[in-house]
Amino acid sequence: MKHAFLKALLAAGAIMIAWNCSDESSTGPKAPDYIVTSEAWILSADQDYVIYPPANGENFGIVTNAQGDQIGIFTFNSANSPIGTITDLTGQILYDAVDVGSLTVVQQNTPVYTITGPVWLLNDDSGDYLVYPPADGITGVVTDANANPVGYFNFTTNTLVALDGVTEITSVDNITDFPVLNPGDKFTKEPDPVIVESSSSEFVPGPESSSDIGPTPTSSATPKSSSSQPKSSSSAPKSSSSSGGSSYQIKYVNGGKSGSGYATRYWDCCKPHCAWPEHGGSASTCDAKGNKIGDKSASSMCDGGNAGICRSQFPIIINDTLAFAFAATPGGENNCGKCFDLVFDGGCKYDATSLHKKMKGKHLIVMSNNVGYDVAGGQFDVMIPGGGYGIFNGCSNKMGWGSQGSQYGGLLDECEKETGYNSSKYKSCLTEKCNKSFSSDPEAKEGCLFLATWMNAAGNLTHNYREVECPQELKQRY
């Protein structure tokens, strides 16, 4: 619900008065009560909001809570205005008419943990946890940074569960790989990989990226200017081996489509919607061996013909935080040939696990070459071999592959059920199934493994999306 801003304005005014009376420098104090990864503004209202400046040449910055979890975005009214609006991750307005020029500026801080004995510091996208050694040889108590109990860690399965003893919070490969802290130790939380501001309205995702901007420490504070769900019916992407180097500049389309939603998956071998003449015929279509078919009226594999997905359209890994793929988008939206940047937020359409949380901040740029009339608004049905064949199945009689798993959800859906929904086993199960189902087709196998590796075996990921200029790697494969 949209709040009246009076309460926030009074709180901000109180901070500003205290700030002006302080002897500290104008760049602002450290903020020991907040997780702050670079300079940011603090708004105290119904809760404390940490507002970061634009890091990408656009007019918005992320908003986190005091614990460092992203909860929304701050959009400036214009390039030269310090006033803007806080919205949550669904787009709902929380506060409007927020003047960041009147707020306190805080710098990156070093969290201090309350520790009563030697502990492992387990830090991942789900949070920071202090894991104490097991008293019974198997299970250890887990607290947050303030020594509040949050759950238990099973040293046999390397899994952290909530206080109910059942709900999984996160899992790791080996807890002993994490740093050990003793009472009095301090640990600086490394900021997550960020997107660097480029010389134009482009973003450069990648592990090497670094942020070099912060709020201007003046009263103006002017920002810088410029699955298990039914899937659709059709085609797919190119090899998931790395391509094109370790970084890529993402160019957003001014006035392009944007919103939030979730990503499902499928691969049905049918001729894609965008390849049919009545839908523009702009997309390519190929036979089972990957040879392009010039006849735009050729029958689909799903109708007994030879026209289907081109093998050049398997997913493409650029680096650990960026990948390309093709996808089906909702019917009636006219998206053929358009591209969208899906930025995963660490959530899931249904029940999020540690696998989903570790996907937070990753970018998947998809090009629409198919339409799914069973695809909902904001949903992108990503083309991944072994992802499930949906309503139609053109693969079984043409491709010579093994089992494609469940009709809706594919091989990963089978793994979820076979492991009793134990997410710590999804990757190994899916890897085994990909190797077996595509043993005679190395390229398709790599495409299948994309879900197990880059996508962390996480299904139905939630995301925010924006329309972008299409990468050359996708255009030449379209």
Tab-separated table of C-alpha atoms in Angstrom:
chain	number	residue	atom	x	y	z
A	1	MET	CA	0.000	0.000	0.000
A	2	LYS	CA	1.200	3.520	-0.783
A	3	HIS	CA	2.144	5.325	2.439
A	4	ALA	CA	1.541	8.969	3.209
A	5	PHE	CA	5.017	10.459	3.271
A	6	LEU	CA	4.523	12.682	6.369
A	7	LYS	CA	5.986	10.127	8.765
A	8	ALA	CA	9.004	9.528	6.543
A	9	LEU	CA	9.482	13.257	6.006
A	10	LEU	CA	9.508	13.922	9.746
A	11	ALA	CA	11.986	11.088	10.309
A	12	ALA	CA	14.202	12.341	7.485
A	13	GLY	CA	14.012	15.867	8.903
A	14	ALA	CA	15.162	14.626	12.297
A	15	ILE	CA	18.123	12.859	10.709
A	16	MET	CA	19.005	15.952	8.705
A	17	ILE	CA	19.002	18.147	11.841
A	18	ALA	CA	21.246	15.692	13.665
A	19	TRP	CA	23.491	15.523	10.617
A	20	ASN	CA	23.841	19.300	10.350
A	21	CYS	CA	24.760	19.551	14.032
A	22	SER	CA	27.410	16.854	13.765
A	23	ASP	CA	31.145	17.499	13.713
A	24	GLU	CA	31.634	14.652	11.247
A	25	SER	CA	32.750	15.309	7.666
A	26	SER	CA	30.126	15.833	4.960
A	27	THR	CA	30.697	12.362	3.476
A	28	GLY	CA	28.895	10.810	6.419
A	29	PRO	CA	29.679	8.356	9.226
A	30	LYS	CA	30.033	4.627	9.125
A	31	ALA	CA	26.745	2.857	9.787
A	32	PRO	CA	27.385	-0.013	12.214
A	33	ASP	CA	23.673	-0.912	12.358
A	34	TYR	CA	23.351	-1.379	8.608
A	35	ILE	CA	24.835	-3.637	5.955
A	36	VAL	CA	26.117	-1.046	3.462
A	37	THR	CA	28.266	-2.093	0.487
A	38	SER	CA	28.997	1.422	-0.837
A	39	GLU	CA	27.963	4.966	-0.008
A	40	ALA	CA	24.197	5.196	0.346
A	41	TRP	CA	21.379	7.301	1.763
A	42	ILE	CA	19.429	6.166	4.848
A	43	LEU	CA	15.678	6.786	5.159
A	44	SER	CA	14.084	5.932	8.517
A	45	ALA	CA	10.347	5.356	8.142
A	46	ASP	CA	8.284	2.251	8.950
A	47	GLN	CA	11.672	0.534	8.679
A	48	ASP	CA	15.157	1.648	7.681
A	49	TYR	CA	15.701	1.904	3.909
A	50	VAL	CA	19.222	1.946	2.434
A	51	ILE	CA	18.989	3.802	-0.902
A	52	TYR	CA	21.857	3.349	-3.365
A	53	PRO	CA	22.554	5.781	-6.213
A	54	PRO	CA	22.284	4.776	-9.873
A	55	ALA	CA	25.085	2.438	-10.896
A	56	ASN	CA	24.194	2.212	-14.540
A	57	GLY	CA	23.590	5.596	-16.145
A	58	GLU	CA	19.833	5.244	-15.618
A	59	ASN	CA	17.592	7.116	-13.167
A	60	PHE	CA	17.119	4.454	-10.512
A	61	GLY	CA	19.085	2.708	-7.761
A	62	ILE	CA	18.428	-0.340	-5.607
A	63	VAL	CA	16.895	-0.163	-2.138
A	64	THR	CA	17.762	-2.631	0.628
A	65	ASN	CA	16.709	-3.132	4.212
A	66	ALA	CA	19.147	-2.757	7.106
A	67	GLN	CA	20.287	-6.361	6.628
A	68	GLY	CA	21.349	-5.727	3.016
A	69	ASP	CA	18.493	-7.616	1.292
A	70	GLN	CA	17.121	-5.877	-1.802
A	71	ILE	CA	13.496	-4.903	-1.219
A	72	GLY	CA	12.861	-2.413	-4.004
A	73	ILE	CA	14.161	0.357	-6.234
A	74	PHE	CA	14.370	4.141	-5.963
A	75	THR	CA	13.406	6.004	-9.133
A	76	PHE	CA	14.358	9.671	-9.520
A	77	ASN	CA	11.753	12.032	-10.967
A	78	SER	CA	14.316	13.338	-13.467
A	79	ALA	CA	18.051	13.301	-14.155
A	80	ASN	CA	18.603	16.552	-12.249
A	81	SER	CA	16.223	15.998	-9.340
A	82	PRO	CA	17.107	14.511	-5.931
A	83	ILE	CA	13.426	13.618	-5.442
A	84	GLY	CA	12.006	10.238	-6.285
A	85	THR	CA	9.837	7.252	-5.390
A	86	ILE	CA	10.508	3.968	-3.553
A	87	THR	CA	8.710	0.959	-5.021
A	88	ASP	CA	8.912	-2.648	-3.897
A	89	LEU	CA	10.026	-5.477	-6.196
A	90	THR	CA	6.483	-5.914	-7.519
A	91	GLY	CA	6.261	-2.238	-8.539
A	92	GLN	CA	3.995	-1.167	-5.670
A	93	ILE	CA	4.731	2.359	-4.387
A	94	LEU	CA	5.981	2.447	-0.792
A	95	TYR	CA	6.964	6.128	-0.495
A	96	ASP	CA	6.855	8.978	-2.949
A	97	ALA	CA	8.301	12.523	-2.888
A	98	VAL	CA	11.450	11.267	-1.138
A	99	ASP	CA	14.198	13.920	-1.224
A	100	VAL	CA	17.520	12.070	-0.889
A	101	GLY	CA	19.282	15.444	-0.669
A	102	SER	CA	17.918	15.791	2.843
A	103	LEU	CA	18.949	12.309	4.006
A	104	THR	CA	22.041	11.145	5.850
A	105	VAL	CA	24.800	9.654	3.700
A	106	VAL	CA	26.517	6.552	5.104
A	107	GLN	CA	29.632	4.785	3.891
A	108	GLN	CA	30.471	1.127	3.406
A	109	ASN	CA	30.782	-0.506	6.797
A	110	THR	CA	32.312	-3.582	8.447
A	111	PRO	CA	29.735	-5.716	10.236
A	112	VAL	CA	30.751	-6.775	13.754
A	113	TYR	CA	29.404	-10.167	14.772
A	114	THR	CA	28.498	-11.261	18.289
A	115	ILE	CA	30.428	-14.500	18.794
A	116	THR	CA	30.585	-16.607	21.953
A	117	GLY	CA	33.012	-19.194	20.623
A	118	PRO	CA	34.799	-20.355	17.438
A	119	VAL	CA	32.302	-20.466	14.553
A	120	TRP	CA	32.175	-20.822	10.805
A	121	LEU	CA	30.862	-17.727	9.021
A	122	LEU	CA	28.506	-19.078	6.373
A	123	ASN	CA	27.751	-16.232	3.998
A	124	ASP	CA	25.758	-16.569	0.789
A	125	ASP	CA	22.835	-14.857	-0.925
A	126	SER	CA	20.414	-16.067	1.737
A	127	GLY	CA	22.310	-14.195	4.477
A	128	ASP	CA	25.192	-14.388	6.953
A	129	TYR	CA	25.115	-17.133	9.555
A	130	LEU	CA	27.324	-18.150	12.488
A	131	VAL	CA	27.571	-21.948	12.532
A	132	TYR	CA	28.694	-23.464	15.834
A	133	PRO	CA	30.400	-26.893	16.020
A	134	PRO	CA	28.036	-29.858	16.557
A	135	ALA	CA	27.503	-30.825	20.178
A	136	ASP	CA	26.336	-34.305	19.148
A	137	GLY	CA	28.751	-34.753	16.262
A	138	ILE	CA	26.029	-34.071	13.677
A	139	THR	CA	24.012	-30.911	14.375
A	140	GLY	CA	25.243	-27.450	15.334
A	141	VAL	CA	23.326	-24.353	16.411
A	142	VAL	CA	23.192	-21.459	13.924
A	143	THR	CA	22.656	-17.803	14.842
A	144	ASP	CA	22.517	-14.515	12.975
A	145	ALA	CA	25.134	-11.758	13.400
A	146	ASN	CA	23.439	-10.601	16.609
A	147	ALA	CA	23.553	-14.050	18.237
A	148	ASN	CA	19.835	-14.692	17.672
A	149	PRO	CA	19.150	-18.401	16.941
A	150	VAL	CA	17.941	-18.954	13.374
A	151	GLY	CA	18.284	-22.705	12.866
A	152	TYR	CA	20.457	-25.801	12.874
A	153	PHE	CA	23.284	-26.991	10.622
A	154	ASN	CA	23.535	-30.666	9.704
A	155	PHE	CA	27.235	-31.476	9.273
A	156	THR	CA	26.410	-34.716	7.466
A	157	THR	CA	24.350	-33.121	4.686
A	158	ASN	CA	25.937	-29.632	4.921
A	159	THR	CA	22.441	-28.165	5.079
A	160	LEU	CA	21.074	-25.308	7.181
A	161	VAL	CA	17.449	-25.681	8.266
A	162	ALA	CA	15.193	-23.293	10.154
A	163	LEU	CA	14.243	-23.626	13.813
A	164	ASP	CA	11.357	-25.902	12.837
A	165	GLY	CA	14.005	-28.459	11.874
A	166	VAL	CA	12.459	-28.987	8.437
A	167	THR	CA	12.484	-25.843	6.274
A	168	GLU	CA	15.738	-25.613	4.324
A	169	ILE	CA	17.406	-22.195	4.359
A	170	THR	CA	20.568	-23.000	2.397
A	171	SER	CA	23.049	-25.762	1.614
A	172	VAL	CA	26.774	-25.712	0.871
A	173	ASP	CA	29.350	-28.077	-0.548
A	174	ASN	CA	31.484	-28.087	2.604
A	175	ILE	CA	31.095	-25.859	5.667
A	176	THR	CA	34.826	-26.146	6.400
A	177	ASP	CA	35.496	-24.117	3.246
A	178	PHE	CA	34.097	-21.052	5.013
A	179	PRO	CA	36.156	-18.761	7.289
A	180	VAL	CA	36.421	-19.482	11.017
A	181	LEU	CA	35.806	-16.596	13.413
A	182	ASN	CA	36.701	-16.294	17.062
A	183	PRO	CA	35.258	-13.893	19.671
A	184	GLY	CA	36.375	-10.354	18.808
A	185	ASP	CA	37.056	-11.091	15.121
A	186	LYS	CA	35.624	-8.811	12.451
A	187	PHE	CA	34.726	-9.780	8.948
A	188	THR	CA	34.096	-7.474	6.006
A	189	LYS	CA	31.230	-8.697	3.870
A	190	GLU	CA	32.344	-8.602	0.239
A	191	PRO	CA	29.830	-6.788	-1.956
A	192	ASP	CA	28.016	-8.822	-4.564
A	193	PRO	CA	29.178	-8.498	-8.190
A	194	VAL	CA	27.733	-5.267	-9.524
A	195	ILE	CA	27.052	-3.641	-12.843
A	196	VAL	CA	29.499	-0.945	-13.822
A	197	GLU	CA	28.409	2.360	-15.255
A	198	SER	CA	29.638	2.702	-18.809
A	199	SER	CA	30.106	5.744	-21.044
A	200	SER	CA	26.602	5.343	-22.463
A	201	SER	CA	23.390	3.802	-21.206
A	202	GLU	CA	24.987	0.358	-21.192
A	203	PHE	CA	25.533	-2.160	-18.406
A	204	VAL	CA	28.525	-4.479	-18.090
A	205	PRO	CA	27.706	-7.512	-15.929
A	206	GLY	CA	30.576	-9.727	-14.862
A	207	PRO	CA	32.648	-10.970	-11.940
A	208	GLU	CA	35.357	-8.406	-12.748
A	209	SER	CA	32.980	-5.481	-12.409
A	210	SER	CA	33.462	-2.890	-9.708
A	211	SER	CA	31.457	0.080	-8.561
A	212	ASP	CA	33.020	3.507	-8.471
A	213	ILE	CA	30.108	5.757	-7.730
A	214	GLY	CA	28.251	6.868	-4.631
A	215	PRO	CA	25.847	9.576	-3.590
A	216	THR	CA	27.201	13.091	-4.051
A	217	PRO	CA	27.722	14.285	-0.439
A	218	THR	CA	25.874	17.578	-0.932
A	219	SER	CA	22.368	18.785	-0.235
A	220	SER	CA	21.446	18.445	-3.915
A	221	ALA	CA	22.467	14.766	-4.180
A	222	THR	CA	21.814	14.848	-7.908
A	223	PRO	CA	21.993	11.360	-9.465
A	224	LYS	CA	24.162	10.653	-12.504
A	225	SER	CA	22.405	11.080	-15.803
A	226	SER	CA	22.696	9.610	-18.823
A	227	SER	CA	9.216	-25.961	-13.952
A	228	SER	CA	6.829	-27.382	-13.126
A	229	GLN	CA	4.247	-25.300	-14.891
A	230	PRO	CA	2.771	-25.956	-18.324
A	231	LYS	CA	5.047	-24.570	-21.018
A	232	SER	CA	4.578	-23.362	-24.571
A	233	SER	CA	5.077	-25.127	-27.845
A	234	SER	CA	8.230	-24.592	-29.865
A	235	SER	CA	11.973	-24.053	-30.126
A	236	ALA	CA	15.421	-23.605	-28.423
A	237	PRO	CA	19.120	-22.132	-27.990
A	238	LYS	CA	22.957	-22.753	-28.629
A	239	SER	CA	25.825	-24.405	-26.779
A	240	SER	CA	26.253	-23.513	-23.141
A	241	SER	CA	30.011	-23.424	-23.460
A	242	SER	CA	31.467	-19.983	-22.799
A	243	SER	CA	31.357	-17.509	-25.667
A	244	GLY	CA	32.412	-13.973	-26.369
A	245	GLY	CA	34.685	-13.258	-23.422
A	246	SER	CA	33.936	-12.483	-19.786
A	247	SER	CA	31.829	-9.320	-20.051
A	248	TYR	CA	29.162	-7.796	-22.233
A	249	GLN	CA	27.588	-4.344	-22.425
A	250	ILE	CA	23.819	-4.472	-22.056
A	251	LYS	CA	21.961	-1.674	-23.837
A	252	TYR	CA	18.471	-1.019	-22.522
A	253	VAL	CA	15.751	0.171	-24.897
A	254	ASN	CA	14.343	3.557	-23.896
A	255	GLY	CA	10.622	3.147	-23.356
A	256	GLY	CA	10.898	-0.617	-23.814
A	257	LYS	CA	8.842	-3.207	-21.990
A	258	SER	CA	9.673	-3.933	-18.344
A	259	GLY	CA	8.165	-5.619	-15.337
A	260	SER	CA	8.510	-8.627	-13.079
A	261	GLY	CA	7.687	-12.285	-13.504
A	262	TYR	CA	9.261	-15.712	-13.544
A	263	ALA	CA	11.170	-18.056	-15.854
A	264	THR	CA	10.059	-21.565	-16.767
A	265	ARG	CA	11.724	-23.891	-19.302
A	266	TYR	CA	10.893	-26.190	-22.185
A	267	TRP	CA	12.199	-27.799	-25.367
A	268	ASP	CA	9.693	-29.427	-27.703
A	269	CYS	CA	11.461	-29.353	-31.126
A	270	CYS	CA	8.429	-27.749	-32.811
A	271	LYS	CA	8.797	-25.122	-35.516
A	272	PRO	CA	8.815	-21.785	-33.667
A	273	HIS	CA	5.887	-19.404	-33.972
A	274	CYS	CA	8.099	-16.571	-35.293
A	275	ALA	CA	9.241	-18.753	-38.246
A	276	TRP	CA	5.761	-19.104	-39.749
A	277	PRO	CA	4.958	-16.727	-42.657
A	278	GLU	CA	1.716	-15.544	-41.036
A	279	HIS	CA	3.767	-14.383	-38.040
A	280	GLY	CA	6.457	-12.613	-40.035
A	281	GLY	CA	8.685	-15.605	-40.764
A	282	SER	CA	11.685	-13.814	-39.254
A	283	ALA	CA	12.976	-16.751	-37.182
A	284	SER	CA	15.014	-19.609	-38.625
A	285	THR	CA	13.910	-23.209	-38.708
A	286	CYS	CA	16.042	-26.337	-39.167
A	287	ASP	CA	15.850	-30.076	-39.639
A	288	ALA	CA	16.967	-32.590	-37.019
A	289	LYS	CA	20.616	-32.312	-38.096
A	290	GLY	CA	20.646	-28.519	-37.817
A	291	ASN	CA	20.405	-27.738	-41.537
A	292	LYS	CA	18.383	-24.586	-42.185
A	293	ILE	CA	15.119	-24.973	-44.069
A	294	GLY	CA	14.460	-22.173	-46.531
A	295	ASP	CA	10.793	-23.007	-47.104
A	296	LYS	CA	8.914	-20.884	-44.577
A	297	SER	CA	5.811	-23.026	-45.115
A	298	ALA	CA	7.547	-26.320	-44.240
A	299	SER	CA	5.585	-28.461	-41.780
A	300	SER	CA	6.611	-28.628	-38.135
A	301	MET	CA	8.157	-31.709	-36.520
A	302	CYS	CA	5.199	-31.601	-34.142
A	303	ASP	CA	2.907	-32.167	-37.143
A	304	GLY	CA	5.019	-34.929	-38.693
A	305	GLY	CA	7.166	-32.592	-40.809
A	306	ASN	CA	10.893	-31.837	-40.673
A	307	ALA	CA	10.956	-28.177	-39.560
A	308	GLY	CA	11.966	-27.532	-35.980
A	309	ILE	CA	14.346	-25.727	-33.686
A	310	CYS	CA	17.801	-24.827	-34.970
A	311	ARG	CA	20.653	-26.395	-33.048
A	312	SER	CA	22.426	-23.026	-32.979
A	313	GLN	CA	19.890	-21.895	-30.389
A	314	PHE	CA	21.227	-23.685	-27.330
A	315	PRO	CA	21.955	-21.410	-24.315
A	316	ILE	CA	25.229	-19.444	-24.362
A	317	ILE	CA	27.269	-18.785	-21.215
A	318	ILE	CA	29.170	-15.479	-21.273
A	319	ASN	CA	30.407	-15.530	-17.667
A	320	ASP	CA	29.252	-16.509	-14.197
A	321	THR	CA	26.664	-13.732	-14.058
A	322	LEU	CA	25.545	-13.423	-17.689
A	323	ALA	CA	24.122	-15.835	-20.256
A	324	PHE	CA	22.030	-15.724	-23.443
A	325	ALA	CA	19.138	-17.939	-24.538
A	326	PHE	CA	15.949	-18.031	-26.594
A	327	ALA	CA	12.476	-18.089	-25.072
A	328	ALA	CA	8.760	-18.209	-25.708
A	329	THR	CA	6.790	-15.171	-24.573
A	330	PRO	CA	3.057	-14.609	-24.006
A	331	GLY	CA	0.696	-14.752	-26.972
A	332	GLY	CA	-0.572	-11.454	-28.309
A	333	GLU	CA	2.468	-9.432	-27.258
A	334	ASN	CA	4.209	-9.201	-30.664
A	335	ASN	CA	7.659	-9.969	-29.257
A	336	CYS	CA	9.227	-11.853	-32.196
A	337	GLY	CA	12.875	-10.845	-32.468
A	338	LYS	CA	12.824	-8.737	-29.292
A	339	CYS	CA	15.244	-9.292	-26.412
A	340	PHE	CA	14.835	-8.951	-22.673
A	341	ASP	CA	17.249	-8.883	-19.741
A	342	LEU	CA	15.973	-11.133	-16.937
A	343	VAL	CA	17.632	-10.201	-13.638
A	344	PHE	CA	16.975	-12.934	-11.080
A	345	ASP	CA	16.062	-11.737	-7.595
A	346	GLY	CA	16.806	-14.946	-5.674
A	347	GLY	CA	13.159	-15.976	-5.425
A	348	CYS	CA	10.932	-18.672	-6.875
A	349	LYS	CA	7.373	-18.703	-8.204
A	350	TYR	CA	6.627	-21.424	-5.671
A	351	ASP	CA	9.059	-22.404	-2.892
A	352	ALA	CA	12.534	-20.842	-3.016
A	353	THR	CA	15.563	-22.900	-1.938
A	354	SER	CA	19.225	-22.042	-1.470
A	355	LEU	CA	19.660	-22.835	-5.178
A	356	HIS	CA	17.370	-19.943	-6.086
A	357	LYS	CA	18.974	-17.571	-3.598
A	358	LYS	CA	22.391	-18.161	-5.153
A	359	MET	CA	20.996	-16.975	-8.505
A	360	LYS	CA	20.301	-13.482	-7.172
A	361	GLY	CA	21.773	-10.790	-9.424
A	362	LYS	CA	22.443	-13.030	-12.444
A	363	HIS	CA	21.393	-11.778	-15.887
A	364	LEU	CA	19.841	-13.981	-18.570
A	365	ILE	CA	19.233	-12.150	-21.852
A	366	VAL	CA	16.607	-13.947	-23.919
A	367	MET	CA	15.362	-13.409	-27.484
A	368	SER	CA	11.733	-14.215	-28.231
A	369	ASN	CA	11.335	-16.554	-31.193
A	370	ASN	CA	8.196	-18.318	-30.082
A	371	VAL	CA	4.788	-17.649	-28.562
A	372	GLY	CA	3.086	-19.646	-25.850
A	373	TYR	CA	-0.602	-19.086	-25.338
A	374	ASP	CA	-0.157	-20.887	-22.024
A	375	VAL	CA	2.601	-18.426	-21.039
A	376	ALA	CA	1.478	-15.809	-18.510
A	377	GLY	CA	2.331	-12.113	-18.455
A	378	GLY	CA	5.887	-11.603	-17.195
A	379	GLN	CA	6.677	-15.278	-17.788
A	380	PHE	CA	9.553	-16.275	-20.070
A	381	ASP	CA	9.632	-19.928	-21.121
A	382	VAL	CA	13.357	-20.446	-21.648
A	383	MET	CA	14.449	-22.940	-24.301
A	384	ILE	CA	16.677	-25.559	-22.650
A	385	PRO	CA	17.116	-29.137	-23.941
A	386	GLY	CA	15.560	-31.551	-21.467
A	387	GLY	CA	13.409	-28.760	-20.045
A	388	GLY	CA	10.117	-30.516	-20.830
A	389	TYR	CA	8.132	-30.691	-24.050
A	390	GLY	CA	4.951	-28.962	-22.921
A	391	ILE	CA	1.785	-29.301	-24.968
A	392	PHE	CA	3.504	-30.687	-28.087
A	393	ASN	CA	6.429	-33.057	-28.589
A	394	GLY	CA	8.336	-33.107	-31.862
A	395	CYS	CA	11.547	-34.553	-30.380
A	396	SER	CA	10.651	-38.179	-29.763
A	397	ASN	CA	10.512	-39.312	-33.420
A	398	LYS	CA	13.141	-37.027	-34.917
A	399	MET	CA	16.095	-36.314	-32.641
A	400	GLY	CA	17.276	-39.726	-31.399
A	401	TRP	CA	17.552	-38.494	-27.810
A	402	GLY	CA	16.766	-40.439	-24.662
A	403	SER	CA	14.145	-39.573	-22.053
A	404	GLN	CA	13.115	-35.917	-21.912
A	405	GLY	CA	11.657	-36.254	-18.441
A	406	SER	CA	8.251	-35.029	-17.346
A	407	GLN	CA	6.004	-33.414	-19.933
A	408	TYR	CA	5.925	-30.217	-17.874
A	409	GLY	CA	9.265	-29.598	-16.145
A	410	GLY	CA	11.432	-32.144	-17.938
A	411	LEU	CA	14.452	-33.801	-16.349
A	412	LEU	CA	14.678	-31.392	-13.416
A	413	ASP	CA	11.068	-32.086	-12.490
A	414	GLU	CA	11.923	-35.792	-12.389
A	415	CYS	CA	14.900	-35.075	-10.125
A	416	GLU	CA	12.771	-33.037	-7.742
A	417	LYS	CA	10.350	-35.904	-7.331
A	418	GLU	CA	12.953	-38.682	-7.226
A	419	THR	CA	14.985	-36.960	-4.493
A	420	GLY	CA	11.947	-36.187	-2.362
A	421	TYR	CA	12.449	-32.471	-3.142
A	422	ASN	CA	15.895	-32.456	-1.541
A	423	SER	CA	17.457	-29.505	-3.374
A	424	SER	CA	20.995	-30.462	-2.328
A	425	LYS	CA	20.721	-33.430	-4.736
A	426	TYR	CA	19.200	-31.653	-7.763
A	427	LYS	CA	22.479	-30.767	-9.486
A	428	SER	CA	24.001	-34.234	-9.341
A	429	CYS	CA	20.730	-35.867	-10.385
A	430	LEU	CA	20.193	-33.482	-13.303
A	431	THR	CA	23.800	-33.828	-14.455
A	432	GLU	CA	23.436	-37.595	-14.552
A	433	LYS	CA	20.178	-37.393	-16.496
A	434	CYS	CA	21.568	-34.892	-19.038
A	435	ASN	CA	24.606	-37.109	-19.644
A	436	LYS	CA	22.388	-40.116	-20.173
A	437	SER	CA	19.584	-38.576	-22.253
A	438	PHE	CA	21.973	-36.766	-24.608
A	439	SER	CA	24.879	-39.222	-24.617
A	440	SER	CA	24.864	-39.338	-28.420
A	441	ASP	CA	24.566	-35.564	-28.884
A	442	PRO	CA	27.357	-33.570	-27.139
A	443	GLU	CA	25.953	-30.149	-28.133
A	444	ALA	CA	22.476	-30.916	-26.852
A	445	LYS	CA	24.015	-32.374	-23.683
A	446	GLU	CA	25.831	-29.086	-23.000
A	447	GLY	CA	22.564	-27.261	-23.558
A	448	CYS	CA	20.855	-29.494	-21.010
A	449	LEU	CA	23.700	-29.061	-18.506
A	450	PHE	CA	23.209	-25.275	-18.692
A	451	LEU	CA	20.284	-25.767	-16.313
A	452	ALA	CA	22.442	-27.741	-13.888
A	453	THR	CA	25.458	-25.425	-13.998
A	454	TRP	CA	24.791	-21.774	-14.833
A	455	MET	CA	21.168	-21.901	-13.633
A	456	ASN	CA	22.145	-23.796	-10.498
A	457	ALA	CA	19.402	-26.439	-11.032
A	458	ALA	CA	16.872	-23.820	-9.900
A	459	GLY	CA	13.435	-23.879	-11.535
A	460	ASN	CA	10.728	-21.229	-11.850
A	461	LEU	CA	13.053	-18.384	-10.879
A	462	THR	CA	11.487	-14.983	-10.267
A	463	HIS	CA	12.988	-11.953	-11.956
A	464	ASN	CA	12.691	-8.336	-13.004
A	465	TYR	CA	12.946	-7.808	-16.762
A	466	ARG	CA	13.644	-4.972	-19.180
A	467	GLU	CA	13.737	-4.831	-22.949
A	468	VAL	CA	17.266	-4.564	-24.377
A	469	GLU	CA	18.992	-4.290	-27.720
A	470	CYS	CA	19.634	-7.842	-28.921
A	471	PRO	CA	23.187	-9.203	-28.582
A	472	GLN	CA	24.863	-10.092	-31.873
A	473	GLU	CA	25.277	-13.665	-30.631
A	474	LEU	CA	21.486	-14.047	-30.531
A	475	LYS	CA	20.710	-12.098	-33.693
A	476	GLN	CA	22.973	-14.282	-35.810
A	477	ARG	CA	21.343	-17.421	-34.397
A	478	TYR	CA	17.765	-16.170	-34.716
